[in-house]
Coordinates of C-alpha atoms and ligand atoms in Angstrom, one line a residue:
X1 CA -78.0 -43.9 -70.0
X2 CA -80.2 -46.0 -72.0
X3 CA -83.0 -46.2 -70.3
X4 CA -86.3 -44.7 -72.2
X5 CA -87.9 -43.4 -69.2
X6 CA -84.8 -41.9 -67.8
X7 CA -84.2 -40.0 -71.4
X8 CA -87.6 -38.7 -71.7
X9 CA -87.4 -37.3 -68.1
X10 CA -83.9 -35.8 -68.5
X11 CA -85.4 -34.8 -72.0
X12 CA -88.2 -32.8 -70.5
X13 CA -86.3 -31.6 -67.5
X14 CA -83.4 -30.2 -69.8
X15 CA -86.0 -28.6 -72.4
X16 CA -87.6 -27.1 -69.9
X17 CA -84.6 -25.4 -68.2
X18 CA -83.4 -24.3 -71.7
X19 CA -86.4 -22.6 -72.9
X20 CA -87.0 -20.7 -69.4
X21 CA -83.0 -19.5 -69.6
X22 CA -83.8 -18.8 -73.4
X23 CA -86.4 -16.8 -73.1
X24 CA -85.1 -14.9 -70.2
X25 CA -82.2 -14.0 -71.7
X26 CA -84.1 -12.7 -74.7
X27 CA -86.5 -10.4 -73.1
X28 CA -84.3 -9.2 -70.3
X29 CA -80.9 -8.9 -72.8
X30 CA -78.9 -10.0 -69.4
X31 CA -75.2 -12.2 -70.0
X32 CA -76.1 -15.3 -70.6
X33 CA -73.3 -16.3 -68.3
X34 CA -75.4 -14.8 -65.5
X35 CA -78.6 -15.9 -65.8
X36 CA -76.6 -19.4 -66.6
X37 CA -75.6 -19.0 -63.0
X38 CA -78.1 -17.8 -61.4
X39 CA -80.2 -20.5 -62.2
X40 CA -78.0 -23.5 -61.1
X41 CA -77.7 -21.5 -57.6
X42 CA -81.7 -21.7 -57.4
X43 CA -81.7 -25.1 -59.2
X44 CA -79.6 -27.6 -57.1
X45 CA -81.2 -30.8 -58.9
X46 CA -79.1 -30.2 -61.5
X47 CA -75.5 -32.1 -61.7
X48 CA -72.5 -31.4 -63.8
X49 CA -73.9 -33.5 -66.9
X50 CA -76.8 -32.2 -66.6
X51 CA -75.8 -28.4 -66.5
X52 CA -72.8 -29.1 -69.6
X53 CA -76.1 -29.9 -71.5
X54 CA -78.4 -27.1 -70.8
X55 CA -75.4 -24.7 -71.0
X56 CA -74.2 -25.9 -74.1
X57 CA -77.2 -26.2 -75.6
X58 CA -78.1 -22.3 -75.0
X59 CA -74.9 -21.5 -75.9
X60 CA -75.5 -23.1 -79.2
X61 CA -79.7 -21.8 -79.7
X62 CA -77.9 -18.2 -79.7
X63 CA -74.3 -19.2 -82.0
X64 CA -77.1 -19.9 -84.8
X65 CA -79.9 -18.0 -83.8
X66 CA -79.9 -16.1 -86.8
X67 CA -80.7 -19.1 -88.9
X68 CA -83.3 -20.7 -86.2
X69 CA -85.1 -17.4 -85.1
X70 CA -88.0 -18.4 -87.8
X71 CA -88.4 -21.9 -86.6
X72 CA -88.5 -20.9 -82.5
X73 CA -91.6 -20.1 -80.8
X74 CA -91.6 -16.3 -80.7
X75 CA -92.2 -16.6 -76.4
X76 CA -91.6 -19.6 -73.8
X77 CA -93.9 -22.6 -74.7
X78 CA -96.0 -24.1 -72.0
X79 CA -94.3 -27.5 -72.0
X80 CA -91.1 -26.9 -74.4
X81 CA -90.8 -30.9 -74.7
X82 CA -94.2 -31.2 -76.3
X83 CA -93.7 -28.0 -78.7
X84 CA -92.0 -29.4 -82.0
X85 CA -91.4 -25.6 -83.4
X86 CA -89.0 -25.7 -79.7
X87 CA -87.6 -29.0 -80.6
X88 CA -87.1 -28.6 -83.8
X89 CA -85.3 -25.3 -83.1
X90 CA -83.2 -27.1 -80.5
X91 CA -82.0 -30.4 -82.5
X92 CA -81.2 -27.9 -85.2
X93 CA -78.6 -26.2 -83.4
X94 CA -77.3 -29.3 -81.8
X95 CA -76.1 -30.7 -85.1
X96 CA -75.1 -27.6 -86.4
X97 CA -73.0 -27.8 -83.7
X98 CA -72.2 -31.6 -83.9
X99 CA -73.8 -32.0 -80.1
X100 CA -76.2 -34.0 -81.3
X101 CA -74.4 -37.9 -80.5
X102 CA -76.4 -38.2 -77.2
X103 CA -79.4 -40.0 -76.2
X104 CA -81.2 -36.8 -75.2
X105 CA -80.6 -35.4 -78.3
X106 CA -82.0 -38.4 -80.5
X107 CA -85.1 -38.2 -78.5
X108 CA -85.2 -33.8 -79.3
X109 CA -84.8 -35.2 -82.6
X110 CA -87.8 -38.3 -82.6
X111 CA -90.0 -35.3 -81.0
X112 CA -89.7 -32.8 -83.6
X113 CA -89.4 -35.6 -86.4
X114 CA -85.9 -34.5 -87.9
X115 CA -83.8 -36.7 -89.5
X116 CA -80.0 -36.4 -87.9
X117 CA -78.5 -38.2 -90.7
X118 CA -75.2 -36.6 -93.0
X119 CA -75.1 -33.4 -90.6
X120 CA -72.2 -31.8 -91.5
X121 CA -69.1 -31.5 -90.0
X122 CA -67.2 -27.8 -90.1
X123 CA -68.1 -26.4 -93.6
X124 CA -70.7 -23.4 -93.0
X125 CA -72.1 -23.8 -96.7
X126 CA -72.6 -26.9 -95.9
X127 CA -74.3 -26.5 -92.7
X128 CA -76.6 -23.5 -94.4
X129 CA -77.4 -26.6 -97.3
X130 CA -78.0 -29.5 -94.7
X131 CA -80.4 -26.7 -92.8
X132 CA -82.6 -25.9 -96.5
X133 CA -82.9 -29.8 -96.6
X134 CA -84.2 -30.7 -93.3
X135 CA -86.1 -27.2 -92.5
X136 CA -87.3 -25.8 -95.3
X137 CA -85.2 -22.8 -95.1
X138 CA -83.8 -21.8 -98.6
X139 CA -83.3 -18.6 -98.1
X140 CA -80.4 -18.7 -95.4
X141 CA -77.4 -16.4 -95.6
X142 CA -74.0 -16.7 -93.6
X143 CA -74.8 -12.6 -92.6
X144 CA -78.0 -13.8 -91.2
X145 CA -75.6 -14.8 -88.1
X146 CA -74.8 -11.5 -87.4
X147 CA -77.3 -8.4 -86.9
X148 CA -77.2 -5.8 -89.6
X149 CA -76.4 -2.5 -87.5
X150 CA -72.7 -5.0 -86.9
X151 CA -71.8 -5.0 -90.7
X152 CA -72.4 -0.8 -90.9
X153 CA -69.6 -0.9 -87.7
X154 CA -66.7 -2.6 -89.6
X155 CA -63.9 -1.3 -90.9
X156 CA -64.3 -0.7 -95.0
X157 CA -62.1 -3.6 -95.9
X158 CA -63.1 -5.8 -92.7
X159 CA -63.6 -9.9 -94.4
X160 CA -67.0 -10.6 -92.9
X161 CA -67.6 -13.8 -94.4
X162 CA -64.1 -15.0 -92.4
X163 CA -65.1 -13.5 -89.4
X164 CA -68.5 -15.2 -89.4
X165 CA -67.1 -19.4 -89.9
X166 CA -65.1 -18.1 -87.2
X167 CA -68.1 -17.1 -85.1
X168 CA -70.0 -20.1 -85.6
X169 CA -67.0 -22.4 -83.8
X170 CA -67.0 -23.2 -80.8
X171 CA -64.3 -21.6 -78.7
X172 CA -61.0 -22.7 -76.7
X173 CA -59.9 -21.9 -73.5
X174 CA -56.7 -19.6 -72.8
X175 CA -54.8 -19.4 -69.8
X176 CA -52.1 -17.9 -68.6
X177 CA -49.4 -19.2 -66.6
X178 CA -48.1 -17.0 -64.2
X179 CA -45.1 -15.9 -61.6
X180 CA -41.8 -17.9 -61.9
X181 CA -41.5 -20.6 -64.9
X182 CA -39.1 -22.3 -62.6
X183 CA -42.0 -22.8 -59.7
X184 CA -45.2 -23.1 -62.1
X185 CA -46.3 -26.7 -61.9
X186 CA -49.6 -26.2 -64.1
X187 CA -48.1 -27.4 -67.6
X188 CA -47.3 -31.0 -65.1
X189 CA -50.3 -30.9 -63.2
X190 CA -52.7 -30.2 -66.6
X191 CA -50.8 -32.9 -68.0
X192 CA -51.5 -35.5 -64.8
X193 CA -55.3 -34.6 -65.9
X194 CA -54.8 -35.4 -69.5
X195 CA -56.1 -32.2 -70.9
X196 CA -55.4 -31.2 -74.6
X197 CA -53.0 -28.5 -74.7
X198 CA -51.5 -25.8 -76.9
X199 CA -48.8 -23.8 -75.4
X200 CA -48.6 -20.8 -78.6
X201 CA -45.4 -20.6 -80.3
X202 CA -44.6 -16.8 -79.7
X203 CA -46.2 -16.2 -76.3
X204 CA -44.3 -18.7 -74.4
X205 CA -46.9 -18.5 -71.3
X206 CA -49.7 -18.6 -73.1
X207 CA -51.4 -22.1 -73.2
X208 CA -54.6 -23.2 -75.6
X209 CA -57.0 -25.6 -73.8
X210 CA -59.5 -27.5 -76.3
X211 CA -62.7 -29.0 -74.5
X212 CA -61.4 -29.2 -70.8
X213 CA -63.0 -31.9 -69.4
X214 CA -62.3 -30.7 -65.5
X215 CA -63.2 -27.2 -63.9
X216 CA -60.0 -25.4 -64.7
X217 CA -60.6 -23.3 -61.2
X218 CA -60.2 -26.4 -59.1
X219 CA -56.8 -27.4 -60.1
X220 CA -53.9 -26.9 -57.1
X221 CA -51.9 -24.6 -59.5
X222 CA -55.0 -22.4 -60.5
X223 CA -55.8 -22.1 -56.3
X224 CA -51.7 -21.5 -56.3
X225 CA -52.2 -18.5 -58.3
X226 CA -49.9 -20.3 -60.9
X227 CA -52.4 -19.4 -63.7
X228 CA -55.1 -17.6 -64.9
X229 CA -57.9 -18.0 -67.7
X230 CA -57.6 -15.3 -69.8
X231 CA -57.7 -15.3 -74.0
X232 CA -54.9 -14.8 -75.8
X233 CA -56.0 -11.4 -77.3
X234 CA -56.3 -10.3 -74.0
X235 CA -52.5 -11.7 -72.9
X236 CA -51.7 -9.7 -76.2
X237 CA -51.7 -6.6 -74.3
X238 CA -49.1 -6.9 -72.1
X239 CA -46.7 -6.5 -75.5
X240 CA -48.6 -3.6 -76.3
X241 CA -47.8 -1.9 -72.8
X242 CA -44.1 -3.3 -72.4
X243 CA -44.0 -2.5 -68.8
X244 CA -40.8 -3.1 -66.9
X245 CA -40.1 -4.2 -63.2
X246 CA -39.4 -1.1 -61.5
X247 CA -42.0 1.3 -63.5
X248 CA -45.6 2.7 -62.5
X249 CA -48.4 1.9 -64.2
X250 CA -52.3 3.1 -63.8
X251 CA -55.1 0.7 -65.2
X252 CA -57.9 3.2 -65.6
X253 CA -60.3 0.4 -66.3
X254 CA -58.9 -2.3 -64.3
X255 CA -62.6 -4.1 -63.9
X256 CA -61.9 -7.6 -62.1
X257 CA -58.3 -7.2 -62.8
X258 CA -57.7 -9.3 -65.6
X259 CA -55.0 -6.8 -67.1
X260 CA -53.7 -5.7 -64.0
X261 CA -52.4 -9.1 -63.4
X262 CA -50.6 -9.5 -66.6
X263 CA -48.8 -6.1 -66.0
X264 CA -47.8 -7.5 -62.5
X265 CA -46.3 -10.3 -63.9
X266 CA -44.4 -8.4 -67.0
X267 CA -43.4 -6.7 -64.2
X268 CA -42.3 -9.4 -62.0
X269 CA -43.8 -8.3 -59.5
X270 CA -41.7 -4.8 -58.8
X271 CA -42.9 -1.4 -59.3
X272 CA -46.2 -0.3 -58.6
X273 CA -49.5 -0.4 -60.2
X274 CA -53.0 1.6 -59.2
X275 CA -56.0 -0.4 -60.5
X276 CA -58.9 1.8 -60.8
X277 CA -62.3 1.2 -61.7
X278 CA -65.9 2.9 -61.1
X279 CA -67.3 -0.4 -59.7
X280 CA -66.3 -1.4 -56.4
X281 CA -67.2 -5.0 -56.3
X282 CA -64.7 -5.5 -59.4
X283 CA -62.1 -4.2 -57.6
X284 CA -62.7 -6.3 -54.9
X285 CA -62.5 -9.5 -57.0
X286 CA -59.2 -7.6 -58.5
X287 CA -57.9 -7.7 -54.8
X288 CA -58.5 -11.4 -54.0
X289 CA -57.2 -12.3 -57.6
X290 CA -53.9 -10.1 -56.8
X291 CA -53.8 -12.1 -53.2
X292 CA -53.9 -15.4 -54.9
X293 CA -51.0 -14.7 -57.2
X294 CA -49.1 -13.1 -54.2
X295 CA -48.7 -9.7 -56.0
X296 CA -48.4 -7.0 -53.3
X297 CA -47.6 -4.3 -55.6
X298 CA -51.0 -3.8 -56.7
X299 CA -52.9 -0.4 -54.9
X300 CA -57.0 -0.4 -55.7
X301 CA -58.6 2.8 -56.1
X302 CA -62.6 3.6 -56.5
X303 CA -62.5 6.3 -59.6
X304 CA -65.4 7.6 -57.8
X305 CA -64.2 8.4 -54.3
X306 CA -61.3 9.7 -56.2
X307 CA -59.6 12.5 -58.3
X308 CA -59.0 10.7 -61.4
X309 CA -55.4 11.5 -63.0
X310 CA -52.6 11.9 -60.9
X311 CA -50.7 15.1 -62.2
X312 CA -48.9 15.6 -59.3
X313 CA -46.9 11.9 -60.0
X314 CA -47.5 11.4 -63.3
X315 CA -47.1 7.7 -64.0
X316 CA -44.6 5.4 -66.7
X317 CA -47.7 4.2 -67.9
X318 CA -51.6 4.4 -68.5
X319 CA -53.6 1.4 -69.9
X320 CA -57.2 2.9 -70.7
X321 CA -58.8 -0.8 -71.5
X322 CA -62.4 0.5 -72.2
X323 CA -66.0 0.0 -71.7
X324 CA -66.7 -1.3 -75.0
X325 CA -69.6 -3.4 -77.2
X326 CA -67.1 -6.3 -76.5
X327 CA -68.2 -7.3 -80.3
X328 CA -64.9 -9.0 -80.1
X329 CA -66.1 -11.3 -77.7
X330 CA -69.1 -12.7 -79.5
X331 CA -67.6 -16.3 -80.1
X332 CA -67.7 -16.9 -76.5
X333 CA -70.6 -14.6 -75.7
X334 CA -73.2 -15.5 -78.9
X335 CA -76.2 -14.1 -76.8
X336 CA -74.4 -10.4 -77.0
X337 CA -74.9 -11.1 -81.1
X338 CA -78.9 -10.0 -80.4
X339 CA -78.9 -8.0 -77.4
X340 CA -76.3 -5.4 -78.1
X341 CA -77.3 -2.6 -80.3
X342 CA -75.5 0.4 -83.0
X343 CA -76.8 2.8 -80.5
X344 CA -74.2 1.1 -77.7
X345 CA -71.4 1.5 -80.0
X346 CA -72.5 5.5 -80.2
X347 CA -72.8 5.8 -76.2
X348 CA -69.5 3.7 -75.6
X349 CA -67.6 5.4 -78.1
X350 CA -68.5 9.3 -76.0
X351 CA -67.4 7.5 -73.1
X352 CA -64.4 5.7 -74.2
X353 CA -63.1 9.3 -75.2
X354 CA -64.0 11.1 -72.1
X355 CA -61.5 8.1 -70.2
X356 CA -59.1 8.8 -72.9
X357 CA -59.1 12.7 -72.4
X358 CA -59.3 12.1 -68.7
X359 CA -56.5 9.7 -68.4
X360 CA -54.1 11.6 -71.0
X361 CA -52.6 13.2 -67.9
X362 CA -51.5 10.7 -65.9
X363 CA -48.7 10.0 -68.2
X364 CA -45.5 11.5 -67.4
X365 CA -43.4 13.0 -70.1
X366 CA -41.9 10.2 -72.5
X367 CA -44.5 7.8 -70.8
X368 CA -46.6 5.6 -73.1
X369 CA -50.4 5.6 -72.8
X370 CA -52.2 2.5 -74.2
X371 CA -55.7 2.5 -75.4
X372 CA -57.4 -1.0 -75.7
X373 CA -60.9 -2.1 -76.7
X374 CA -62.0 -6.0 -77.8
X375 CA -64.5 -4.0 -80.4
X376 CA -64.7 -4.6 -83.6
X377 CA -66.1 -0.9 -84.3
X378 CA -64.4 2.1 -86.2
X379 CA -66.1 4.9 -84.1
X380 CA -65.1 2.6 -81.1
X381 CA -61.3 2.0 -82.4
X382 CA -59.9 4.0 -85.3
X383 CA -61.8 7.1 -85.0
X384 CA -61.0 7.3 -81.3
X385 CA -57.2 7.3 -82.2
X386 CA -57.6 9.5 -85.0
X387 CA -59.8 12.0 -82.9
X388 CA -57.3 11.3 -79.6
X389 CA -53.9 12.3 -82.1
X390 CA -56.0 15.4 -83.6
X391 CA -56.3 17.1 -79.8
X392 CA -53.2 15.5 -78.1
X393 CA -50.6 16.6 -80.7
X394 CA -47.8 16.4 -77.7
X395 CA -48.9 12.3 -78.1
X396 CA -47.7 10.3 -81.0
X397 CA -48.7 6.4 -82.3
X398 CA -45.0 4.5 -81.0
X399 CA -44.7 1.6 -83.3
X400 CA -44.1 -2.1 -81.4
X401 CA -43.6 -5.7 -83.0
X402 CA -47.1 -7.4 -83.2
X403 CA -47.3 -9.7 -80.6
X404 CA -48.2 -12.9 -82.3
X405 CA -46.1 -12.6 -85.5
X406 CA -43.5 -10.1 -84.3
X407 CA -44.4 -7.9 -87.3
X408 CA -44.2 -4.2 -86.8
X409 CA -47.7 -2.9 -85.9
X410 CA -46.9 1.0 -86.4
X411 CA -48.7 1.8 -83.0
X412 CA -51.8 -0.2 -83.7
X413 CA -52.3 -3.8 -82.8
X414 CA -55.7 -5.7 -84.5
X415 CA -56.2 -9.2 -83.2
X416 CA -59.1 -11.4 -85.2
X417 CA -60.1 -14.7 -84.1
X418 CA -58.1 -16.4 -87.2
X419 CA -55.7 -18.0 -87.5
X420 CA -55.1 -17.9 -83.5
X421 CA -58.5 -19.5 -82.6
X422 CA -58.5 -16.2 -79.9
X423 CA -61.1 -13.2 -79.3
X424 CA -60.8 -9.8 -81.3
X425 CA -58.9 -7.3 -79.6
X426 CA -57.7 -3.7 -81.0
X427 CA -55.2 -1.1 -79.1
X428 CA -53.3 1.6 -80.0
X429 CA -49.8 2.6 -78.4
X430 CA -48.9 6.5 -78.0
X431 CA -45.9 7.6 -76.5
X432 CA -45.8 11.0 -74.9
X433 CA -43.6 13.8 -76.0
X434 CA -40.5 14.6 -73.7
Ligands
SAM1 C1 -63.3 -3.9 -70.6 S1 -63.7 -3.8 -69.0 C2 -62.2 -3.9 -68.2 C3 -61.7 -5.3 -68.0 C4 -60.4 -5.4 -67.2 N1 -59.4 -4.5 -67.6 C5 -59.8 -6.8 -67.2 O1 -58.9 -7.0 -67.9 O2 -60.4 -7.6 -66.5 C6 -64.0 -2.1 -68.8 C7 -64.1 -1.6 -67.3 O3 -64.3 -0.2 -67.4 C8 -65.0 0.2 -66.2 N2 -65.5 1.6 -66.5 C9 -66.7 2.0 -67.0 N3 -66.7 3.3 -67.1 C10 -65.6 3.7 -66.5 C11 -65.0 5.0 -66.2 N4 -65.6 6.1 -66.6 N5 -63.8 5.1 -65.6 C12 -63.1 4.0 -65.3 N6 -63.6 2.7 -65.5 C13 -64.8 2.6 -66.1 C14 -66.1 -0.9 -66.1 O4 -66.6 -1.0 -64.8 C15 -65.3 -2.1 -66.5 O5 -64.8 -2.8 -65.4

């Protein structure tokens, strides 16, 4: 594509596609994800270049939009090509997040006259230098990448400078293989289709995809059920529950079913689970997701329509994976950075105890009762536990070897992005009196 006309009109068609899904976004604090994809349903011009720009590109204006909120237009420019403060934003976070070797870029880069030259590499002091030098902006802090309310959240001795260079990377892809090693033919068939892969030293199924250059989802082995994307804190949870072929298991909060798939397949497939949710539509999703991997012992329930523990058949095990401020998740969702808020963390955290209370007793005597959050929050995590063990005393923290480095985790499991490249995840284990 070298072609000056052709640039300049993908150049104003992609700027313009950014800064309407940018500004969106901002004012309406919806997933980014979604207004990602609702815009590609109502914009068919777009091909799969095209959209890998604009999505990247947005995904990057929010990774550093703590550093770039000064330079951006405060609301949508008329035409964002001919706005330099919008180009200039842009470019910026395209070489902050080395994106910026492409002919579209260069011309971002002529329009808002910044020179692209020595951007750094990985370093994030580096980065914050390189940004004073061609911006302007001395005053830049690596905590200017998170909001304020997040640092009051963290645990006391929580190492936020860490957590933040892992923030600003750009994240892998997990996936999980699934049903029979013997059968599974995605490790061959991801292979055929020369993708970079990472199967993790520990968790034998799970398998680290850098920069997959084809849609995972239309592989034969992913249609098979042979798979699933999911991170590897998430897979983490299935050590956490240990559940055995044979048992029965209740996920309270089974959403889309991420979760209840992985205890299927610890299960191999016997025993029974009951998937509940207050959202119909996830459970539907839950449903075809089950189909696909051929698990038929899977039972859907709308919490709803429905008494919610069952005391009369108490079950072997409860997984209470919560509504949470998913602050865990902010390397793959940077938008939820600036749209989330202390006062969701306060809300969640009434809930995530009244699910906790709730679901208590559903758990048979001697059963184990695991409580699950990808939060990076104390009143969310560790004061939830603490408050749980406090009015539960017939419950008691079980210890179990940490997943990833088979260390004991006395009951509670923390996952951080480093060293695994992987989202946050916390859970706690409790085993119930006999
Ligand atoms: C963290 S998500 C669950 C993700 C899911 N377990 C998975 O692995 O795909 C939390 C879920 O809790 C559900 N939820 C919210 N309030 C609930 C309640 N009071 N009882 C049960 N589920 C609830 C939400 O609809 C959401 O699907």
């Amino acid at each position: 594509m070298n072609n000056p006309k052709l640039i300049q009109a993908r150049a104003r068609s992609y700027s313009e596609a950014i800064a309407q899904i940018f500004y969106e976004v901002r004012e309406s604090r919806n997933p980014l994800d979604q207004e990602l994809r609702r815009f590609f349903r109502n914009n068919k011009k777009y091909g799969s270049r095209d959209r890998r720009f604009i999505a990247e590109s947005l995904y990057s204006l929010f990774r550093w939009f703590g550093w770039v909120q000064d330079i951006l237009p405060i609301s949508a420019p008329d035409v964002a090509c001919e706005n330099k403060k919008f180009c200039s934003g842009l470019i910026a976070v395209l070489c902050l997040d080395n994106l910026h070797i492409d002919p579209v870029a260069e011309h971002f880069s002529q329009l808002a006259g910044v020179n692209m030259q020595g951007v750094p590499k990985t370093d994030l002091d580096e980065k914050r230098q390189w940004m004073g030098k061609h911006f302007g902006l001395k005053q830049l802090k690596n905590t200017d990448l998170v909001p304020d309310w997040f640092v009051e959240e963290l645990p006391k001795d929580f190492n936020l400078e860490e957590l933040i260079i892992d923030l600003q990377k750009r994240p892998p892809m997990w996936i999980r293989l699934q049903g029979p090693q013997n059968k599974n033919n995605t490790l061959r068939e991801l292979k055929e289709r020369d993708f970079d892969i990472y199967p993790h030293s520990i968790m034998k199924k799970a398998i680290k995809i850098v920069n997959p250059r084809v849609n995972l989802y239309e592989l034969k082995s992913f249609r098979d059920g042979q798979f699933e994307v999911q991170d590897l804190a998430s897979q983490s949870l299935g050590f956490a529950c240990q559940a055995e072929g044979g048992q029965r298991w209740w996920d309270v909060c089974a959403g889309a079913g991420g979760k209840t798939l992985l205890l299927a397949d610890h299960m191999e497939s016997k025993g029974g689970i009951t998937s509940t949710d207050i959202r119909e539509w996830k459970l539907d999703d839950l449903k075809k997701r089950a189909r696909r991997a051929r698990f038929s012992n899977i039972t859907t329930k709308n919490l709803k329509k429905t008494r919610s523990a069952s005391k009369k058949r108490p079950y072997d095990g409860v997984l209470v994976d919560a509504p949470c401020s998913c602050t865990g998740t902010w390397r793959r969702n940077p938008d939820a950075r600036w749209s989330s808020t202390a006062k969701d963390c306060e809300e969640l955290a009434t809930i995530q105890a009244d699910i906790l209370e709730k679901s208590a007793p559903g758990v048979k005597a001697d059963g184990v009762l695991v409580y699950a959050t990808c939060s990076f929050s104390v009143r969310e995590n560790e004061e939830i536990v603490e408050n749980f063990l406090k009015t539960h005393p017939d419950f008691y923290l079980e210890d179990f070897p940490h997943p990833l480095t088979l260390k004991p985790t006395g009951g509670i499991l923390r996952i951080s992005p480093s060293p695994e490249d992987c989202d946050a995840m916390f859970a706690a284990r409790f085993r119930r009196k006999n």
